[in-house]
Every structure is written in C-alpha cells, then in structure tokens.
mmCIF file of C-alpha atoms in Angstrom:
data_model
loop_
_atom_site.group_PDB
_atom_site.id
_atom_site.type_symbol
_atom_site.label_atom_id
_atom_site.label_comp_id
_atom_site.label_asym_id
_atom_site.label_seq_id
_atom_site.Cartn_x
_atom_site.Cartn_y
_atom_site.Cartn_z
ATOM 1 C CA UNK O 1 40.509 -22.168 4.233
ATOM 2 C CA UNK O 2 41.142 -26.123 4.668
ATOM 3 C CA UNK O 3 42.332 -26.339 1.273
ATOM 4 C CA UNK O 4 44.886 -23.828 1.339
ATOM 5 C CA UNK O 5 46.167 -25.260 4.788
ATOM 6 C CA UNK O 6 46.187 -28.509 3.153
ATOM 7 C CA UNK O 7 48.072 -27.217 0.115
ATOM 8 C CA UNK O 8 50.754 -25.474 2.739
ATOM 9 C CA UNK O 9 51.299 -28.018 4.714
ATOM 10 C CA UNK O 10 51.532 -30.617 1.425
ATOM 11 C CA UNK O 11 54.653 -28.338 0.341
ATOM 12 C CA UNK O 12 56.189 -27.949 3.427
ATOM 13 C CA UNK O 13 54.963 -24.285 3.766
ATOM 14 C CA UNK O 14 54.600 -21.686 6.329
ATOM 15 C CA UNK O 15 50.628 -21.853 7.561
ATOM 16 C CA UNK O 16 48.696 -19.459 5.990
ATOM 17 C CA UNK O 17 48.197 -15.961 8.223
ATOM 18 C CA UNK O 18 44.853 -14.206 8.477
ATOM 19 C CA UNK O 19 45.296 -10.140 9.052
ATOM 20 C CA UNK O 20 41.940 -8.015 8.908
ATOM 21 C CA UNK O 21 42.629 -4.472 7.322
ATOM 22 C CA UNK O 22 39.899 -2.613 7.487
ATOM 23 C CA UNK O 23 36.683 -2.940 8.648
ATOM 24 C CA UNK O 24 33.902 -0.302 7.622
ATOM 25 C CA UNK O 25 30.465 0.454 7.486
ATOM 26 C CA UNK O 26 27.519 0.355 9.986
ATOM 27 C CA UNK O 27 27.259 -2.157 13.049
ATOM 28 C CA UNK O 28 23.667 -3.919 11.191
ATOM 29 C CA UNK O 29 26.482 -4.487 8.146
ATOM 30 C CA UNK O 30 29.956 -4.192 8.414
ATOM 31 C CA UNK O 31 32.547 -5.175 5.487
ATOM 32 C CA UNK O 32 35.642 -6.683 6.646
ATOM 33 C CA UNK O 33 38.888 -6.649 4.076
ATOM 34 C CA UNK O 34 41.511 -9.620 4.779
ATOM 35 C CA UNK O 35 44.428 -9.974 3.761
ATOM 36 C CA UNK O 36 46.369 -13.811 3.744
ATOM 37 C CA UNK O 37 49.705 -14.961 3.063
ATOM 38 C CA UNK O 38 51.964 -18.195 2.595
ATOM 39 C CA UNK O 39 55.371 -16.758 4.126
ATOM 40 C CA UNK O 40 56.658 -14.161 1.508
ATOM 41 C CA UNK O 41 55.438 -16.651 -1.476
ATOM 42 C CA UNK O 42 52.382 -14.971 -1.994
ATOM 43 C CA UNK O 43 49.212 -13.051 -0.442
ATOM 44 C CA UNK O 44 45.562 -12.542 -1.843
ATOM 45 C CA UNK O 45 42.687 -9.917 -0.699
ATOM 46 C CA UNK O 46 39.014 -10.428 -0.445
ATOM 47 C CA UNK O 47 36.060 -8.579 1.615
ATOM 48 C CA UNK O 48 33.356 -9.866 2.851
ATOM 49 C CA UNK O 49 30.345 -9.436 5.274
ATOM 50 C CA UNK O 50 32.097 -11.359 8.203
ATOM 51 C CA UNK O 51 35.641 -12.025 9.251
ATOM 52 C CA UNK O 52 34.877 -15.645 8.499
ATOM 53 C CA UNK O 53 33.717 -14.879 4.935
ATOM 54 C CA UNK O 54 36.310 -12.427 4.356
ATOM 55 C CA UNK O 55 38.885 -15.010 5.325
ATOM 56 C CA UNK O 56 37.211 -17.823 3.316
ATOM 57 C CA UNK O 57 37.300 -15.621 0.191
ATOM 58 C CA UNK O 58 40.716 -14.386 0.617
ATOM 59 C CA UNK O 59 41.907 -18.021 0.972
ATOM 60 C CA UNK O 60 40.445 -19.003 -2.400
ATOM 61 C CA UNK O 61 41.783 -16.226 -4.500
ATOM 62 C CA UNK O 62 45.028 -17.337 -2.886
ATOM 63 C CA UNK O 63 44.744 -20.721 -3.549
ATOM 64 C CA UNK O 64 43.793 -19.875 -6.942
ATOM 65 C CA UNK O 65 46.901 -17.875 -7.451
ATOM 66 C CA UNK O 66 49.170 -20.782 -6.360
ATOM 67 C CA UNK O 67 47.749 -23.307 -7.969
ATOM 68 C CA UNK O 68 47.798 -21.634 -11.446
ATOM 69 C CA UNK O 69 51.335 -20.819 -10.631
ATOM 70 C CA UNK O 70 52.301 -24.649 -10.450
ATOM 71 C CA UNK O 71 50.964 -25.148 -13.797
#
C-alpha cells in the first residue's frame, strides 16, 4: 500500500482510494473483495481474508498495472 502511495504522490496523483465490495462467508472466515483506484487512471481488484489483506493485494496488482504501463 506504501508503494503505490509513494508512486501517486511521485506523479503528482490523486491518493489511492480503498472501497470494500463485498464481503462474504462465515464470521470464523470472511473474504473481503476491494476494489482501489488512482483518480480515473486506473483501478485493480483483489480478495483477501481481511480488509487489510484485501487492500494490500489490491494495491499490488495496481501497482503492477501502472508500472508496466510506464514501460
């Protein structure tokens, strides 16, 4: 999540924005589905077993997505 907040703020982006879509399954183990986005550049998915992991994978696949755009 640093990194892409780094790599925003490095290109004079918009912060990155968290939004949780869905949340499912049973209390003992939920899966939580975030989606993030730079402005209207780009947004990236990911699920994961907490918000926090969710968020964290969503960022990389975003980050991912930018940087191999820049190259």
């Amino acid at each position: 999540k640093a990194a892409l907040q780094e790599w925003a703020l490095a290109r004079k982006r918009r912060p990155p924005e968290y939004e949780i879509v869905s949340r499912e399954g049973p209390d003992h183990a939920p899966r939580f589905r975030v989606v993030v986005s730079v402005g209207k550049l780009a947004r990236a998915e990911a699920e994961g077993a907490s918000k926090q992991a969710a968020e964290k994978a969503a960022a990389a696949a975003l980050l991912a997505e930018l940087e191999g755009q820049e190259k």
